[in-house]
mmCIF file of N, CA and C in Angstrom:
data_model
loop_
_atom_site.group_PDB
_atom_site.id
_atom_site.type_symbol
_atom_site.label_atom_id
_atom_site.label_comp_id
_atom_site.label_asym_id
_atom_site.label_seq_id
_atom_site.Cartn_x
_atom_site.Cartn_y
_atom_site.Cartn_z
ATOM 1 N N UNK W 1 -144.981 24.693 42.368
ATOM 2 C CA UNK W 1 -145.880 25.794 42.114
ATOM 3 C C UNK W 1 -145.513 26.994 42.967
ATOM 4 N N UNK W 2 -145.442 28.146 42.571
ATOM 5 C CA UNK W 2 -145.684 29.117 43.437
ATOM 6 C C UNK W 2 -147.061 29.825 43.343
ATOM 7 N N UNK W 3 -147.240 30.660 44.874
ATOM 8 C CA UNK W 3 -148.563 31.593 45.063
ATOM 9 C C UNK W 3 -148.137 32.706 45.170
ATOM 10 N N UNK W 4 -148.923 33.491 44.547
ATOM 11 C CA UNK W 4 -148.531 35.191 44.344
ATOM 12 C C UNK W 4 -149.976 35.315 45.349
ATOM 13 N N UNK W 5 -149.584 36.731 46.124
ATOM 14 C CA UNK W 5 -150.420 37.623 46.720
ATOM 15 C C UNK W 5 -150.410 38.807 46.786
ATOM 16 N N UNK W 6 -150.852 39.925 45.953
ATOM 17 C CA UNK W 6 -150.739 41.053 46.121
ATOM 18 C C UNK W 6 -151.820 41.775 47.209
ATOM 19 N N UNK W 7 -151.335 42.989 47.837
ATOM 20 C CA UNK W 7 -151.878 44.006 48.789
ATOM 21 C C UNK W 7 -151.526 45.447 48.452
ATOM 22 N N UNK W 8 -152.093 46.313 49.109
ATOM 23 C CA UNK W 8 -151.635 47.961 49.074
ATOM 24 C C UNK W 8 -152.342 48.885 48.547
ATOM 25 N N UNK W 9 -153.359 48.518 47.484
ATOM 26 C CA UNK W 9 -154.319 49.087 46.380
ATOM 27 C C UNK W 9 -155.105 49.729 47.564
ATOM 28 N N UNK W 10 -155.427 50.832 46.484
ATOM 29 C CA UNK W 10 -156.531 51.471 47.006
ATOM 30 C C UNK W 10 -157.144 53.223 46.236
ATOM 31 N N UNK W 11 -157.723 53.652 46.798
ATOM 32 C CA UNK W 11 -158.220 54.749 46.185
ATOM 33 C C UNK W 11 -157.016 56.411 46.723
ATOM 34 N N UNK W 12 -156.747 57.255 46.031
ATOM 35 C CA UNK W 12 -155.774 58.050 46.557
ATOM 36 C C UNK W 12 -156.294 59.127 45.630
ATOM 37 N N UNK W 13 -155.627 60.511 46.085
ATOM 38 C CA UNK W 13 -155.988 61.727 44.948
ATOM 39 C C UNK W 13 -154.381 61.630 44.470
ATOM 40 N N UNK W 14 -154.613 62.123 43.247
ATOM 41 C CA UNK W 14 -153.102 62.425 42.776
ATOM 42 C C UNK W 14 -152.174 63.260 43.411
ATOM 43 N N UNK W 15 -150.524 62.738 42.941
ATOM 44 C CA UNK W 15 -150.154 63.311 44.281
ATOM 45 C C UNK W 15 -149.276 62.565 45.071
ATOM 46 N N UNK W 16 -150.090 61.470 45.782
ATOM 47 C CA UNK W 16 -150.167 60.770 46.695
ATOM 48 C C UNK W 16 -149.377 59.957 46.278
ATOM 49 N N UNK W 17 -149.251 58.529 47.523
ATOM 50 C CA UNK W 17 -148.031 57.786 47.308
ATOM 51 C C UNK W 17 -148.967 56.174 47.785
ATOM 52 N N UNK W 18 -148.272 54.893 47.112
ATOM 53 C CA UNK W 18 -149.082 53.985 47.713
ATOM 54 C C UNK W 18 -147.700 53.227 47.575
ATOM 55 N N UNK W 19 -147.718 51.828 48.610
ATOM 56 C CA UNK W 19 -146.648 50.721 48.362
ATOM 57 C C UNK W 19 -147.519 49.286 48.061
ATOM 58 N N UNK W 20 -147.396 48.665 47.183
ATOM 59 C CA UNK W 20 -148.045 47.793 46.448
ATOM 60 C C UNK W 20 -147.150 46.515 47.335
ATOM 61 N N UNK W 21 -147.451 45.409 47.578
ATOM 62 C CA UNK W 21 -146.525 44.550 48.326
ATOM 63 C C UNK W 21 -147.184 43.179 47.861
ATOM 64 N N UNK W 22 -145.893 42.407 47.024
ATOM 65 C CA UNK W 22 -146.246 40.850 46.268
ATOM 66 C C UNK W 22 -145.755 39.938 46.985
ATOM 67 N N UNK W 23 -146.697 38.593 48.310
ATOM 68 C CA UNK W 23 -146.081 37.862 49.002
ATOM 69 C C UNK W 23 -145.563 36.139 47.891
ATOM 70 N N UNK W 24 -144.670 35.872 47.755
ATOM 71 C CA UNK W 24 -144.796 34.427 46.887
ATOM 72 C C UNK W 24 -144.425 33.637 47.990
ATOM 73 N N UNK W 25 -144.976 32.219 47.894
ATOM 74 C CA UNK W 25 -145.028 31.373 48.681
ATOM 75 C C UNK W 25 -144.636 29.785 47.628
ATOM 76 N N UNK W 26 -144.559 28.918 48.178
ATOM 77 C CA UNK W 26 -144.079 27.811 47.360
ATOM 78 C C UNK W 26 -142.900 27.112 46.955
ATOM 79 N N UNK W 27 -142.546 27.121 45.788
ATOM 80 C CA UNK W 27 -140.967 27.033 45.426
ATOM 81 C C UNK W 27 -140.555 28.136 44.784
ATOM 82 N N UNK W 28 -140.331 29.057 45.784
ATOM 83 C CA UNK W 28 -139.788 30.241 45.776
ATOM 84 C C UNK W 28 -138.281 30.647 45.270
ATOM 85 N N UNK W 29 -137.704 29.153 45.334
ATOM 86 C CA UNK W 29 -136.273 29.429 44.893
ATOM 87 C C UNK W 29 -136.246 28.711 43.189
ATOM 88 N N UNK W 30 -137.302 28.576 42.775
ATOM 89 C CA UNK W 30 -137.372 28.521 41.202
ATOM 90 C C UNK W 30 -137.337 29.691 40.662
ATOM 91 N N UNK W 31 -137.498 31.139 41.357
ATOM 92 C CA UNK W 31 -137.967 31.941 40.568
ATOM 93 C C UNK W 31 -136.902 33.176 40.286
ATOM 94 N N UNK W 32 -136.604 33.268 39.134
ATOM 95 C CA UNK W 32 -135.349 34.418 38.685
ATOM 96 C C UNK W 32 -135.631 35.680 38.319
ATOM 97 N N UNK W 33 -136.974 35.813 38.343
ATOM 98 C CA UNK W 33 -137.581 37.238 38.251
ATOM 99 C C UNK W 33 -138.417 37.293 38.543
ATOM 100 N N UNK W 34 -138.935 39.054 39.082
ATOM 101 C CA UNK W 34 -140.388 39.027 39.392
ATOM 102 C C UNK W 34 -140.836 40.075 39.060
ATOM 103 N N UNK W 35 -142.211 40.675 38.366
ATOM 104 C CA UNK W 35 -142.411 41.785 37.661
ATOM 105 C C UNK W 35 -143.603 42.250 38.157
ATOM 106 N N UNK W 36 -143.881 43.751 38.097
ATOM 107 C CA UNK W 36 -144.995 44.432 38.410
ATOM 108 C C UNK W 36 -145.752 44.871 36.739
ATOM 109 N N UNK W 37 -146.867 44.391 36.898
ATOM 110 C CA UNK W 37 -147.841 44.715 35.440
ATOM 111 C C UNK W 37 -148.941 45.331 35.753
ATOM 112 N N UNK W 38 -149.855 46.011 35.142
ATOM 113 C CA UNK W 38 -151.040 46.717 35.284
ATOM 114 C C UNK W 38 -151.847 46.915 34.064
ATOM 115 N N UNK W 39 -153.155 46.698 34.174
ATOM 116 C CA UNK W 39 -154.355 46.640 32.836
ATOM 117 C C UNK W 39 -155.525 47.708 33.154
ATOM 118 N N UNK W 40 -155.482 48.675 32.186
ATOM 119 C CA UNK W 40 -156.740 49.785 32.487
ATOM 120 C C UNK W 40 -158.052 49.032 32.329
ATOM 121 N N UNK W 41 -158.852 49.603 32.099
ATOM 122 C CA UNK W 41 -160.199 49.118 31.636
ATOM 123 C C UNK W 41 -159.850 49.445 29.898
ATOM 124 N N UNK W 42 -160.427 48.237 29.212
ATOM 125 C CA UNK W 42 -160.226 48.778 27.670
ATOM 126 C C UNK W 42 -159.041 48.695 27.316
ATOM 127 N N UNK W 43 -157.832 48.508 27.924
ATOM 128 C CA UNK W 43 -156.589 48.300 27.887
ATOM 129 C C UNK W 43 -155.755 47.295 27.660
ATOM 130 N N UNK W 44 -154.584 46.900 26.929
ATOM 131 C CA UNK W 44 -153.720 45.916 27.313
ATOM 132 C C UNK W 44 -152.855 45.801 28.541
ATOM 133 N N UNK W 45 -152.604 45.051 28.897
ATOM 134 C CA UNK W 45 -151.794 44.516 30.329
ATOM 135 C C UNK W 45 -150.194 45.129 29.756
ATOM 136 N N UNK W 46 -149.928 46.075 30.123
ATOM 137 C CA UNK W 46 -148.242 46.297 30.115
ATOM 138 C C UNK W 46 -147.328 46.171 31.760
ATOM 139 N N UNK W 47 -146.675 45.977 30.922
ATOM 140 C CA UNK W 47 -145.372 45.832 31.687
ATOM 141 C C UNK W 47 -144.913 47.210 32.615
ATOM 142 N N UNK W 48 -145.062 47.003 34.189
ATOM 143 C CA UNK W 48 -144.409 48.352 34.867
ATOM 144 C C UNK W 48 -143.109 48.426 35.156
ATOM 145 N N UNK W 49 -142.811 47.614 36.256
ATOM 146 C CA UNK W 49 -141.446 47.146 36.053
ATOM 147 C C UNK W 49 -141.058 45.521 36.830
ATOM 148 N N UNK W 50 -139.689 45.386 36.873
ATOM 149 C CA UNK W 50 -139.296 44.093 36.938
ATOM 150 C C UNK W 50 -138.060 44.327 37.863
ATOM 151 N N UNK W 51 -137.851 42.827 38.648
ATOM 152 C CA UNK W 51 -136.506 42.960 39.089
ATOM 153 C C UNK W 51 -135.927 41.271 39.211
ATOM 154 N N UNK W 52 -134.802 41.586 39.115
ATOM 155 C CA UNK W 52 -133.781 39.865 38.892
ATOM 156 C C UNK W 52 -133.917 39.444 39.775
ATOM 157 N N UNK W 53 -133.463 37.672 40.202
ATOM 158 C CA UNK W 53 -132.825 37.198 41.564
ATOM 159 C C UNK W 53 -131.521 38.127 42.225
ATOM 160 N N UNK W 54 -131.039 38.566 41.087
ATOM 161 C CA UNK W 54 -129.498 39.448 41.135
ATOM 162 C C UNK W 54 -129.634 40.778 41.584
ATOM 163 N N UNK W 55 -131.219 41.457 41.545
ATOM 164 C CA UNK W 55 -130.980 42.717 42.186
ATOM 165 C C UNK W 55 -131.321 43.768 41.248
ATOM 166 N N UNK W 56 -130.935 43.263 39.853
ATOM 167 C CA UNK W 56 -132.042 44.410 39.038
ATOM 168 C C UNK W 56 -132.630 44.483 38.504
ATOM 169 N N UNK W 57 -133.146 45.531 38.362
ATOM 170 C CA UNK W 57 -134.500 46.310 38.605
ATOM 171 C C UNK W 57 -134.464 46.739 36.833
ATOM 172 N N UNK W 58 -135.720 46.846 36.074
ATOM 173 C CA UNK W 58 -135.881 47.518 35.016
ATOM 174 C C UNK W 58 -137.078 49.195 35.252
ATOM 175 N N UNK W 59 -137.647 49.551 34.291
ATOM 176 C CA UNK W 59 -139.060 50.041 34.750
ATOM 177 C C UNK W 59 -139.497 50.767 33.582
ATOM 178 N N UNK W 60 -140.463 50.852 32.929
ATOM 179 C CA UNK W 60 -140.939 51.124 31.485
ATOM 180 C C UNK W 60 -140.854 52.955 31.981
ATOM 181 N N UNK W 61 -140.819 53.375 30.422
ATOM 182 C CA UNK W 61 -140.906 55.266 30.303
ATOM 183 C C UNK W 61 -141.717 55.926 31.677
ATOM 184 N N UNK W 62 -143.121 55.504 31.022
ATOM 185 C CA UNK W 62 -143.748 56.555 32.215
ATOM 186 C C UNK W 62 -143.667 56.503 33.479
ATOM 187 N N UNK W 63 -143.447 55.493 34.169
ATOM 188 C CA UNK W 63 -142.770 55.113 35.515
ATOM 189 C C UNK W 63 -141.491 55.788 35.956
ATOM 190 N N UNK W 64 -140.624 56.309 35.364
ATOM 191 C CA UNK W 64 -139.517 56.282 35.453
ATOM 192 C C UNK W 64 -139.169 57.283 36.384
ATOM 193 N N UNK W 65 -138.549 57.454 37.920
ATOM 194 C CA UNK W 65 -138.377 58.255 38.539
ATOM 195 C C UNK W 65 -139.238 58.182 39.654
ATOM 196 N N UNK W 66 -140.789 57.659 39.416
ATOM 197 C CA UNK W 66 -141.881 57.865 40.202
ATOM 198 C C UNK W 66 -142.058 56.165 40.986
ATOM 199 N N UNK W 67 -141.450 55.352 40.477
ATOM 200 C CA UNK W 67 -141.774 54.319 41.120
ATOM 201 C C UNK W 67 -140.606 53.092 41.146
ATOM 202 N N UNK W 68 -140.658 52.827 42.141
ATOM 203 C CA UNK W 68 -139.258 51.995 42.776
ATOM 204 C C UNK W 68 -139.914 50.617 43.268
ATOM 205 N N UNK W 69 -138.814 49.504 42.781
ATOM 206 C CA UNK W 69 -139.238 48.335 42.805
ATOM 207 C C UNK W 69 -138.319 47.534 43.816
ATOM 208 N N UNK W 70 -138.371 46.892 44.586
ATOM 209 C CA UNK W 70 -137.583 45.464 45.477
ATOM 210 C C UNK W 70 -137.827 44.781 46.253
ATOM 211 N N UNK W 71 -136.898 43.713 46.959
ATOM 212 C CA UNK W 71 -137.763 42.721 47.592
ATOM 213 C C UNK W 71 -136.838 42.773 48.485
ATOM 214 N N UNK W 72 -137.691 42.164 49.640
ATOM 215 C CA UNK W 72 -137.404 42.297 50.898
ATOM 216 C C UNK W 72 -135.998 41.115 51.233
ATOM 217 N N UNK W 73 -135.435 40.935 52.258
ATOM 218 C CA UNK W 73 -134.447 40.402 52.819
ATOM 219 C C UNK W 73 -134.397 38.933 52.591
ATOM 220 N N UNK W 74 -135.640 38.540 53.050
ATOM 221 C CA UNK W 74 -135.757 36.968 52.516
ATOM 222 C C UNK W 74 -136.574 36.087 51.093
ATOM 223 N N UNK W 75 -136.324 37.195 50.462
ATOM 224 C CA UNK W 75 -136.819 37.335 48.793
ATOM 225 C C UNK W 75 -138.315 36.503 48.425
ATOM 226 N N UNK W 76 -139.346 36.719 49.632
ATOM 227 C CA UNK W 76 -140.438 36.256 49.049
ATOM 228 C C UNK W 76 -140.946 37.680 49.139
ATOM 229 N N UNK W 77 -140.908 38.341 49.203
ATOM 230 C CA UNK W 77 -141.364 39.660 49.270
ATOM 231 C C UNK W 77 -141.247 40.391 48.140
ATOM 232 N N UNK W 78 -141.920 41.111 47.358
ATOM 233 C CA UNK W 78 -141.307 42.128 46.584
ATOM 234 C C UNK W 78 -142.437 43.550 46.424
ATOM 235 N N UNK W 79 -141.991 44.507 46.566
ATOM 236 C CA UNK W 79 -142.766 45.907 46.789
ATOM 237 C C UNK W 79 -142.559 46.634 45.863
ATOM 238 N N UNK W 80 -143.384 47.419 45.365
ATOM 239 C CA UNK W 80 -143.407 48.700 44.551
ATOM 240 C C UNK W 80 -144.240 49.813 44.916
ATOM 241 N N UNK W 81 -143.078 50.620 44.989
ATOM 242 C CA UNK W 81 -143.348 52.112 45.632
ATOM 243 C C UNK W 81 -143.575 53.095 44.806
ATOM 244 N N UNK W 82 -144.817 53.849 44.821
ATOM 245 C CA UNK W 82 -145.480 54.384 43.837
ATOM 246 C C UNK W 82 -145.976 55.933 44.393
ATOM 247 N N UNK W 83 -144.863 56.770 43.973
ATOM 248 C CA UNK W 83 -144.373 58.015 44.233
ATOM 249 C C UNK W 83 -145.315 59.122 43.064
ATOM 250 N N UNK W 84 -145.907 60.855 43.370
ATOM 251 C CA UNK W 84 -146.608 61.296 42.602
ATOM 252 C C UNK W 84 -147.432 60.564 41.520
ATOM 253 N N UNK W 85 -148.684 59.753 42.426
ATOM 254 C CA UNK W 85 -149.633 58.578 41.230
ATOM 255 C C UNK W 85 -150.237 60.204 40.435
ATOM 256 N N UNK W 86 -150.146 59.658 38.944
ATOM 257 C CA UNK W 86 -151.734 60.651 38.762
ATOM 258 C C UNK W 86 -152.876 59.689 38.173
ATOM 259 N N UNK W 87 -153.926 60.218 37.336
ATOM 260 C CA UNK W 87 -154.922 59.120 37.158
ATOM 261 C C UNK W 87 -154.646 58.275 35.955
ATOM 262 N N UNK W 88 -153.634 58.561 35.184
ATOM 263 C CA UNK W 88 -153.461 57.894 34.010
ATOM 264 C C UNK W 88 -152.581 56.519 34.771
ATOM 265 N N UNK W 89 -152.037 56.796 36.458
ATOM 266 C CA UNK W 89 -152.082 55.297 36.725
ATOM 267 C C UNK W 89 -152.761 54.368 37.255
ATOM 268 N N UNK W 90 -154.025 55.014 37.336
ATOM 269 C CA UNK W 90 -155.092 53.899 37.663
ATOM 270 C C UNK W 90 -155.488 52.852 36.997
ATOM 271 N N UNK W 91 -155.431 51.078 37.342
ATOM 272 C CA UNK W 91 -155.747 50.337 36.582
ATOM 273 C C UNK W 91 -155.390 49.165 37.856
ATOM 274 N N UNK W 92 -155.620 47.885 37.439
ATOM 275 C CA UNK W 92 -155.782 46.733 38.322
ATOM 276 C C UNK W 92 -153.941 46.108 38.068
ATOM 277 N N UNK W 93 -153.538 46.109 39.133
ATOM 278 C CA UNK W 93 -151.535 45.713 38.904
ATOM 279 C C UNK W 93 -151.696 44.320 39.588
ATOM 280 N N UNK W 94 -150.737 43.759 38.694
ATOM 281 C CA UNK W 94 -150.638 42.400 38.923
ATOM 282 C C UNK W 94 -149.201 42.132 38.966
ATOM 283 N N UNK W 95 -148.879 41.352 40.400
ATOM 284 C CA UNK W 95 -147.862 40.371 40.467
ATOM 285 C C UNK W 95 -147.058 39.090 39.297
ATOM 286 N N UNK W 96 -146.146 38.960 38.833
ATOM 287 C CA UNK W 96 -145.839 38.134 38.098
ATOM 288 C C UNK W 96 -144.430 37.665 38.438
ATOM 289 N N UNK W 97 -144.196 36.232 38.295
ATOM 290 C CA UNK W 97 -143.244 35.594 39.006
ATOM 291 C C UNK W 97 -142.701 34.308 37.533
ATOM 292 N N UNK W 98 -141.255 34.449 37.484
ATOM 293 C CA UNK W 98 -140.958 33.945 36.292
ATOM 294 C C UNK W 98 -140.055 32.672 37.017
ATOM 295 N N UNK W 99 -139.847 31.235 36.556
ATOM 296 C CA UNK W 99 -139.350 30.140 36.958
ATOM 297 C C UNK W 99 -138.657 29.402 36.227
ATOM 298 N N UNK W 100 -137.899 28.812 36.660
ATOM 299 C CA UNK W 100 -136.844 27.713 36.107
ATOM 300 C C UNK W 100 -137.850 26.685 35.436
ATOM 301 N N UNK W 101 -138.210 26.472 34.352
ATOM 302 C CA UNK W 101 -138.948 24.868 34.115
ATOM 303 C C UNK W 101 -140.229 25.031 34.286
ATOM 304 N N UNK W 102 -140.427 26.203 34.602
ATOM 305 C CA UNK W 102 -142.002 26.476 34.463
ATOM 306 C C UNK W 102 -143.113 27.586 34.160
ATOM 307 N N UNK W 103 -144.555 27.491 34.081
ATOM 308 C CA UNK W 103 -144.628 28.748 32.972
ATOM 309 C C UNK W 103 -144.958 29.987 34.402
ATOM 310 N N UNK W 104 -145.276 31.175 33.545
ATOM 311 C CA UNK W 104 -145.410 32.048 34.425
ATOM 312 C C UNK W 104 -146.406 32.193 35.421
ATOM 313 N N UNK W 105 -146.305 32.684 36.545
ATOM 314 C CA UNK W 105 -147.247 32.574 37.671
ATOM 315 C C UNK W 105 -147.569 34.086 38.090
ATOM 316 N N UNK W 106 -148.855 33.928 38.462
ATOM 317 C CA UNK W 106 -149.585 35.890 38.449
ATOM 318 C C UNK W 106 -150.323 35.582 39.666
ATOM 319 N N UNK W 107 -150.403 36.534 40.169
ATOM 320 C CA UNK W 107 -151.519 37.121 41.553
ATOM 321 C C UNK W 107 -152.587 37.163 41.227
ATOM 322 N N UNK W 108 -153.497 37.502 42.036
ATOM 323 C CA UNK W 108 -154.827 37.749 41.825
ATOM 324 C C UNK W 108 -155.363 39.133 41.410
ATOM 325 N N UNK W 109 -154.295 40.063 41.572
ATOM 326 C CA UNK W 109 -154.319 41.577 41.275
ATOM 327 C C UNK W 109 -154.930 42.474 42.800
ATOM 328 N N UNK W 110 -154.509 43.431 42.504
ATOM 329 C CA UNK W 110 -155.201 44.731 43.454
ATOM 330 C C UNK W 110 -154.710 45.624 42.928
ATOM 331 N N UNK W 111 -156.091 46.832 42.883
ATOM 332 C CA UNK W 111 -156.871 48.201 42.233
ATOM 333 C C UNK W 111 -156.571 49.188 42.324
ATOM 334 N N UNK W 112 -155.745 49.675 41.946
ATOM 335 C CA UNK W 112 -155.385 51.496 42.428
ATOM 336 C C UNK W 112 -155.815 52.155 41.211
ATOM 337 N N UNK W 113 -156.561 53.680 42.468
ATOM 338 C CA UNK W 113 -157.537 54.157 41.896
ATOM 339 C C UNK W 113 -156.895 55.457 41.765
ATOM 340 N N UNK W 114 -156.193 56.456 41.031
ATOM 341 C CA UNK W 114 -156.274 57.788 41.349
ATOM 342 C C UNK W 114 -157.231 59.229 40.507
ATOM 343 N N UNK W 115 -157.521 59.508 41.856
ATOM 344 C CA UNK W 115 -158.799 60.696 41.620
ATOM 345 C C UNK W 115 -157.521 62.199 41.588
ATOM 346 N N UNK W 116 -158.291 62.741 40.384
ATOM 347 C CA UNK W 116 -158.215 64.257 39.970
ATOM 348 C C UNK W 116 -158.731 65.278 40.731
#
């Protein structure tokens, strides 16, 4: 099993900058990808971005430029850096962790809020 933990959320004016940070714990070396997702209110859960065991990184349209994804040195770590938020990115982001032989594993989420 692995455990996802996300941190970093919070309330910001647009603008502003936040680093989102996903701890996994467990059998950490099952896992060949790990992705950042987010759900508005009223919304479907899309895809923000993603990155390999290998190092890369994807990241959907509106993201693109504004937010940077990777993981730290001893690869339970993985961060997303979230450069000029405005409010159309406010919504609850969730950790997701993909495995050899097993199904997908998600965080508990944390909230970023951006005010106009």
């Amino acid at each position: 099993q692995v455990h996802l933990v996300e941190s970093g959320g919070g309330l910001v004016q647009a603008g502003e900058s936040l680093r989102l940070s996903c701890v996994a714990s467990g059998s950490i070396f099952s896992i060949y990808a790990m992705a950042w997702y987010r759900q508005a209110p009223g919304k479907q859960r899309e895809l923000v971005a993603h990155i390999t065991s290998g190092g890369i990184t994807n990241f959907t349209d509106p993201v693109k430029g504004r937010i940077t994804i990777s993981r730290d040195a001893a690869k339970i770590t993985v961060n997303l850096q979230m450069n000029s938020l405005k409010p159309e990115d406010t919504a609850g982001y969730y950790c997701n962790a993909k495995c050899h032989g097993a199904n997908d594993y998600w965080g508990q989420g944390t909230q970023v809020t951006v005010s106009s």
